[in-house]
Short mmCIF file of C-alpha atoms in Angstrom, two decimals:
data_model
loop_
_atom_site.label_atom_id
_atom_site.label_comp_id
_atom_site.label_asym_id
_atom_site.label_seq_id
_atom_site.Cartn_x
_atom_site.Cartn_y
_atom_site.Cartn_z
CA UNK A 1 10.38 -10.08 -8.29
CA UNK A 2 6.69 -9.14 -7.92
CA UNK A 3 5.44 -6.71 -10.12
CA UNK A 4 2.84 -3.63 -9.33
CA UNK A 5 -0.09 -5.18 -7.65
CA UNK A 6 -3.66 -3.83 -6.91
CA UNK A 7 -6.41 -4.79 -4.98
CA UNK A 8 -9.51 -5.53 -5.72
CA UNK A 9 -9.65 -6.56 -9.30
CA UNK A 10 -13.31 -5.49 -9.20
CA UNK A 11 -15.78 -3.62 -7.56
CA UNK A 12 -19.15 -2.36 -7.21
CA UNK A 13 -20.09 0.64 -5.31
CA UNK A 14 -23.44 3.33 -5.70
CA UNK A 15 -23.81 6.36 -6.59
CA UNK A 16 -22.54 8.86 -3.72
CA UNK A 17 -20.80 6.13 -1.53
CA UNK A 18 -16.94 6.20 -1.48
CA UNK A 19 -14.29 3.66 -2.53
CA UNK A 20 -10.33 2.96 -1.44
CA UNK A 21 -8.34 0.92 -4.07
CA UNK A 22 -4.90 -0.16 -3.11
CA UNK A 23 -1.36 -0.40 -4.68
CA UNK A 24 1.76 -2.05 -4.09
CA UNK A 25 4.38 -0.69 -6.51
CA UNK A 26 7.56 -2.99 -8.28
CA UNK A 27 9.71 -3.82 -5.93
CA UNK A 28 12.27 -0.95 -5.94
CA UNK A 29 10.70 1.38 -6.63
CA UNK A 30 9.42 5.08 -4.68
CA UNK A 31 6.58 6.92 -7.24
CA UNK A 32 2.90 5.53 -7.43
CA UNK A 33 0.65 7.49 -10.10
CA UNK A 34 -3.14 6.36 -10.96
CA UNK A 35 -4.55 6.78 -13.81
CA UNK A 36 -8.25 6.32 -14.98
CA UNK A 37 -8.82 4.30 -18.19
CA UNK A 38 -12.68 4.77 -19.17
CA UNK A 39 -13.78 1.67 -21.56
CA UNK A 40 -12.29 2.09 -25.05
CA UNK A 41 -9.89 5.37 -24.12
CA UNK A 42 -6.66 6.01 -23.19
CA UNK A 43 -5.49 6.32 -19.51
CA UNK A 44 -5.60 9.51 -17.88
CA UNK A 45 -3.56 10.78 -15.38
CA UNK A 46 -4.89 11.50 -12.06
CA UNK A 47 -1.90 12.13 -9.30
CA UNK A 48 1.35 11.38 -8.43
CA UNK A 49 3.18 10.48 -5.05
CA UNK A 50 6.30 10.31 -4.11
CA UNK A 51 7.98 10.62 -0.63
CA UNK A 52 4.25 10.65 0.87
CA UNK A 53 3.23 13.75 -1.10
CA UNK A 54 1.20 14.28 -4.25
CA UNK A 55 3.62 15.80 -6.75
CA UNK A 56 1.62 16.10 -9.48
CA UNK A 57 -2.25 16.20 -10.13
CA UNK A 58 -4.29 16.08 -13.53
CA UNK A 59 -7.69 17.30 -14.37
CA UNK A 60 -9.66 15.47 -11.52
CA UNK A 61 -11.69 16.80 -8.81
CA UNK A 62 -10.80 17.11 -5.34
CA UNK A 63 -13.26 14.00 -4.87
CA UNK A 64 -9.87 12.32 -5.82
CA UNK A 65 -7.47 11.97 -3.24
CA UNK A 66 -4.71 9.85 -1.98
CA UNK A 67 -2.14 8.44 0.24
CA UNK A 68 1.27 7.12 -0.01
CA UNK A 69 2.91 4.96 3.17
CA UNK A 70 6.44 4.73 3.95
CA UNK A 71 6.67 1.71 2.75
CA UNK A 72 5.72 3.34 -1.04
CA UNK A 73 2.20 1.36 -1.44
CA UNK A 74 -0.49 3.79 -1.79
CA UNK A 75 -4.23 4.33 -2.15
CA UNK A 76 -6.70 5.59 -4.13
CA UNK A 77 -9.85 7.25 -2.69
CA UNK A 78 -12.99 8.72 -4.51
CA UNK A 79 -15.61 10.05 -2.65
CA UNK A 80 -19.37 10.76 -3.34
CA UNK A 81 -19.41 8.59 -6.75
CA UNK A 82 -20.77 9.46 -9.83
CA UNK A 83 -21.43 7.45 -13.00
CA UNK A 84 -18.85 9.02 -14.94
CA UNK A 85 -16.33 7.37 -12.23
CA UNK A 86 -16.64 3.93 -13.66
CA UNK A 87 -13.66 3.06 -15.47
CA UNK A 88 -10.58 0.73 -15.11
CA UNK A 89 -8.26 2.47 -12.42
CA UNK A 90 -4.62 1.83 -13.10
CA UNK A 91 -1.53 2.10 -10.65
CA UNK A 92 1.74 2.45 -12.26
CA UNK A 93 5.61 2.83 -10.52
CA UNK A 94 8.83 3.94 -11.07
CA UNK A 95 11.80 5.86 -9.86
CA UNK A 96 11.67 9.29 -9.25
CA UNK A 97 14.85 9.80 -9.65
CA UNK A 98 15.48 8.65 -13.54
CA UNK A 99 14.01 10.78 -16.07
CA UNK A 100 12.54 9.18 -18.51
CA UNK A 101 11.93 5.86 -16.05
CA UNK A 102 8.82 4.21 -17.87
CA UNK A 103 6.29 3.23 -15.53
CA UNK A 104 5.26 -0.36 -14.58
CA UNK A 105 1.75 -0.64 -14.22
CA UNK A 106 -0.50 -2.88 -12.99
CA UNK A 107 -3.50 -5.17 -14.44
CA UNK A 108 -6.06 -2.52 -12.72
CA UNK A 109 -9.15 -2.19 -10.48
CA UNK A 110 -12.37 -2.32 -12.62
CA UNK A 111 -14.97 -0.19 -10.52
CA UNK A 112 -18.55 0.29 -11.44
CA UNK A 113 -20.47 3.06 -10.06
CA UNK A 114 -24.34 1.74 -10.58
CA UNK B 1 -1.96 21.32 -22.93
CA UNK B 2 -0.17 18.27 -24.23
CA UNK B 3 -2.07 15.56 -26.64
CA UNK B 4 -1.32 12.65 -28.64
CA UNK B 5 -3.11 11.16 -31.98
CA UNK B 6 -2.90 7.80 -32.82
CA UNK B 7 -5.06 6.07 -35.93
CA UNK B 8 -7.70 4.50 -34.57
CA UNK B 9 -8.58 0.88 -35.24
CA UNK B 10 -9.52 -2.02 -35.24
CA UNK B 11 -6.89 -2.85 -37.34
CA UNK B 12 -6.94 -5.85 -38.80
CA UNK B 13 -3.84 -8.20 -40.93
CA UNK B 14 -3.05 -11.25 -41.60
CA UNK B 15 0.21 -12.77 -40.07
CA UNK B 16 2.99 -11.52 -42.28
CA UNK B 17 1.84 -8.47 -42.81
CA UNK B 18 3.69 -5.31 -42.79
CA UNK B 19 2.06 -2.88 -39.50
CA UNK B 20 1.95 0.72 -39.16
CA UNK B 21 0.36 2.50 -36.50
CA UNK B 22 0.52 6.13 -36.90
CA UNK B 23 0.98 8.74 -34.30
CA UNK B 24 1.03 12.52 -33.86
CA UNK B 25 1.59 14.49 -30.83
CA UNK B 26 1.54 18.60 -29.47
CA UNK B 27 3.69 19.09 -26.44
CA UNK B 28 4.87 21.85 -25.14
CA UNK B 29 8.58 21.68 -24.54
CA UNK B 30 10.59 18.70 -25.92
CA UNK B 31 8.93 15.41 -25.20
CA UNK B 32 9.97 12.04 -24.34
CA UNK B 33 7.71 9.27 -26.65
CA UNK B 34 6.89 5.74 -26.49
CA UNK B 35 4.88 3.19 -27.29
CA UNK B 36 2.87 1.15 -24.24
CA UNK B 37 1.26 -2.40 -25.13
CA UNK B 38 -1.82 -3.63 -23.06
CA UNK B 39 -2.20 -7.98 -24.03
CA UNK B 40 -5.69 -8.58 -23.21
CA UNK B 41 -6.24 -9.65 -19.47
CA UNK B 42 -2.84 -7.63 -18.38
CA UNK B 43 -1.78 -4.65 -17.70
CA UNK B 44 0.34 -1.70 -19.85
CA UNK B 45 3.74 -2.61 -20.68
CA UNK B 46 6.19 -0.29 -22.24
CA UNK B 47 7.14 -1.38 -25.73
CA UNK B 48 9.59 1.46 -26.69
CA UNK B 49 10.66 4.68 -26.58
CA UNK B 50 12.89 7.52 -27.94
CA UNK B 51 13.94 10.90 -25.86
CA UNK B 52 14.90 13.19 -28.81
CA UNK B 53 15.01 13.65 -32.84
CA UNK B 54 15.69 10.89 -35.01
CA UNK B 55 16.21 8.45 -32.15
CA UNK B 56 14.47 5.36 -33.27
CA UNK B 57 13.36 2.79 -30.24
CA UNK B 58 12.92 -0.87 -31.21
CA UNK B 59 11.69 -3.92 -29.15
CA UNK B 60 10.51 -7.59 -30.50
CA UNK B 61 10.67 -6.58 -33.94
CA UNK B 62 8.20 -3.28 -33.50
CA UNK B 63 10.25 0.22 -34.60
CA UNK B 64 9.05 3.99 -34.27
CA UNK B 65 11.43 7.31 -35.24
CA UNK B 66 11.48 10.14 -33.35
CA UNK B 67 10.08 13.09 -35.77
CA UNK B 68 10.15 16.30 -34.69
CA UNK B 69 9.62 18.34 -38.20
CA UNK B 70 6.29 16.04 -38.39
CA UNK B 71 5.71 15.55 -34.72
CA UNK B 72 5.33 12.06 -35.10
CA UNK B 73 6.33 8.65 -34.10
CA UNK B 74 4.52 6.12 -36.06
CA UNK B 75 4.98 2.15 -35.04
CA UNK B 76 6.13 -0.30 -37.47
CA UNK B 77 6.67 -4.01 -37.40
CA UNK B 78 7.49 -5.74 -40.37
CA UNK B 79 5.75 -9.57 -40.04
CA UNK B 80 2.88 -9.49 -37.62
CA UNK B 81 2.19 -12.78 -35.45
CA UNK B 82 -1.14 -13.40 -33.85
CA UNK B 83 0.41 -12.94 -30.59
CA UNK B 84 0.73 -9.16 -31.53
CA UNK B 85 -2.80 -8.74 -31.10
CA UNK B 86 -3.14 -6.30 -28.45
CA UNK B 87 -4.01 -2.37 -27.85
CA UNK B 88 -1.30 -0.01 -28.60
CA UNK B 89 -1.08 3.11 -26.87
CA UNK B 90 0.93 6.18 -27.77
CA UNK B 91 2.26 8.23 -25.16
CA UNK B 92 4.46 10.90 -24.08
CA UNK B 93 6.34 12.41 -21.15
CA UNK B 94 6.72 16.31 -21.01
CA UNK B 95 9.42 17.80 -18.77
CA UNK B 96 7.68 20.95 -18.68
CA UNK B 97 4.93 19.14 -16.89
CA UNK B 98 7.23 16.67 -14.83
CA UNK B 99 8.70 13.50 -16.90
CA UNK B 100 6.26 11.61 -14.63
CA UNK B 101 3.12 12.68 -16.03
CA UNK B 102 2.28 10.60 -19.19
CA UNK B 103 -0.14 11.80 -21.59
CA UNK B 104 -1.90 8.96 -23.34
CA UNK B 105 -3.36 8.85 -26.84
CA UNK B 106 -6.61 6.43 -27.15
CA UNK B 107 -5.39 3.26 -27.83
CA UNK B 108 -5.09 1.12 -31.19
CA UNK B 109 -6.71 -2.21 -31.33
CA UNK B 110 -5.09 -4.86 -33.53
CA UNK B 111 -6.05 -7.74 -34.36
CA UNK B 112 -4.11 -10.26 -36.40
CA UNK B 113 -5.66 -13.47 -37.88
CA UNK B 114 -3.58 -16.74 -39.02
#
């Protein structure tokens, strides 16, 4: 039963370009959120998709967008970097359905914005 | 908005040791709480959790009680191993803001030596 996985492990963009990181969610499961985990914090949450939509957003700029596919995966894009968006970005599933259902997440895309 | 507390570390012990992480949180209606665990190289993995007062959550030998007069839910183990050594994050889920959305307090390193 494979777990949440996301692609790449690393990357390296510049300032102002744009980046797509990618997600596969547990098998079985319908919601993808990200979350951004800057070096020695917590994660924060960014969106949340479920049936193709965002459901939910946090505190990010509209530089943050996304996409989910029918077949649940989902992506991550930022536009026009900054600095400040180099952190460990973390994709995490679950079922929409069950309250409560704890997210899976997985190991994380470590992008640095030089 | 919602927040979460936890102690911050490192913490170190020695194997045997008794563990307590402690952990506050604001919310605005009646949260959910847990505990994640991130094992260095992996990903977040839910540890335990509670969904109202007094419930106490337990998983490979770690405890935390649900307190809602203190707004707290402190982790406890009572023998520490060195393959506890991780980062502990304390979270919670808000219905007011969509069980989805965890809120993430800033991690607690610990570190246990033989």
């Amino acid at each position: 039963d494979a777990g949440v996985t996301q692609s790449p492990t690393h990357l390296i963009k510049t300032r102002g370009q744009q980046v797509t990181l990618r997600c596969s969610p547990k098998s079985g499961h319908d919601t993808v959120s990200w979350y951004q985990q800057a070096l020695g914090q917590g994660p924060q949450f960014i969106f949340q998709y479920y049936e193709e939509e965002e459901r939910q957003r946090g505190n990010f700029p509209d530089r943050f967008s996304g996409h989910q596919f029918p077949n649940y995966s989902s992506e991550l894009n930022v536009n026009a970097l900054l600095l400040g968006d180099s952190a460990l970005y973390l994709c995490a599933s679950s079922f929409w359905t069950a309250d409560n259902s704890p997210l899976h997440f997985g190991n994380g895309t470590r992008l640095t914005v030089t | 908005g919602d927040s979460v507390t936890q102690m911050e570390g490192p913490v170190t012990l020695s194997e045997e040791a008794f563990l307590t992480i402690n952990c506050t949180y604001t919310a605005t209606g009646y949260p959910s709480l847990f505990w994640y665990v991130q094992y260095p190289g992996e990903g977040l993995q839910l540890l335990l959790k509670a969904t109202k007062a007094d419930d106490k959550g337990s998983n490979k030998g770690f405890e935390a009680t649900y307190r809602k007069e203190t707004t707290s839910f402190h982790l406890e183990k009572g023998s520490v191993q060195v393959s506890d050594s991780a980062v502990y994050f304390c979270a919670l889920s808000d219905p007011t803001g969509g069980y989805q959305k965890v809120t993430f307090g800033t991690g607690t390193k610990l570190q246990v030596i033989p």
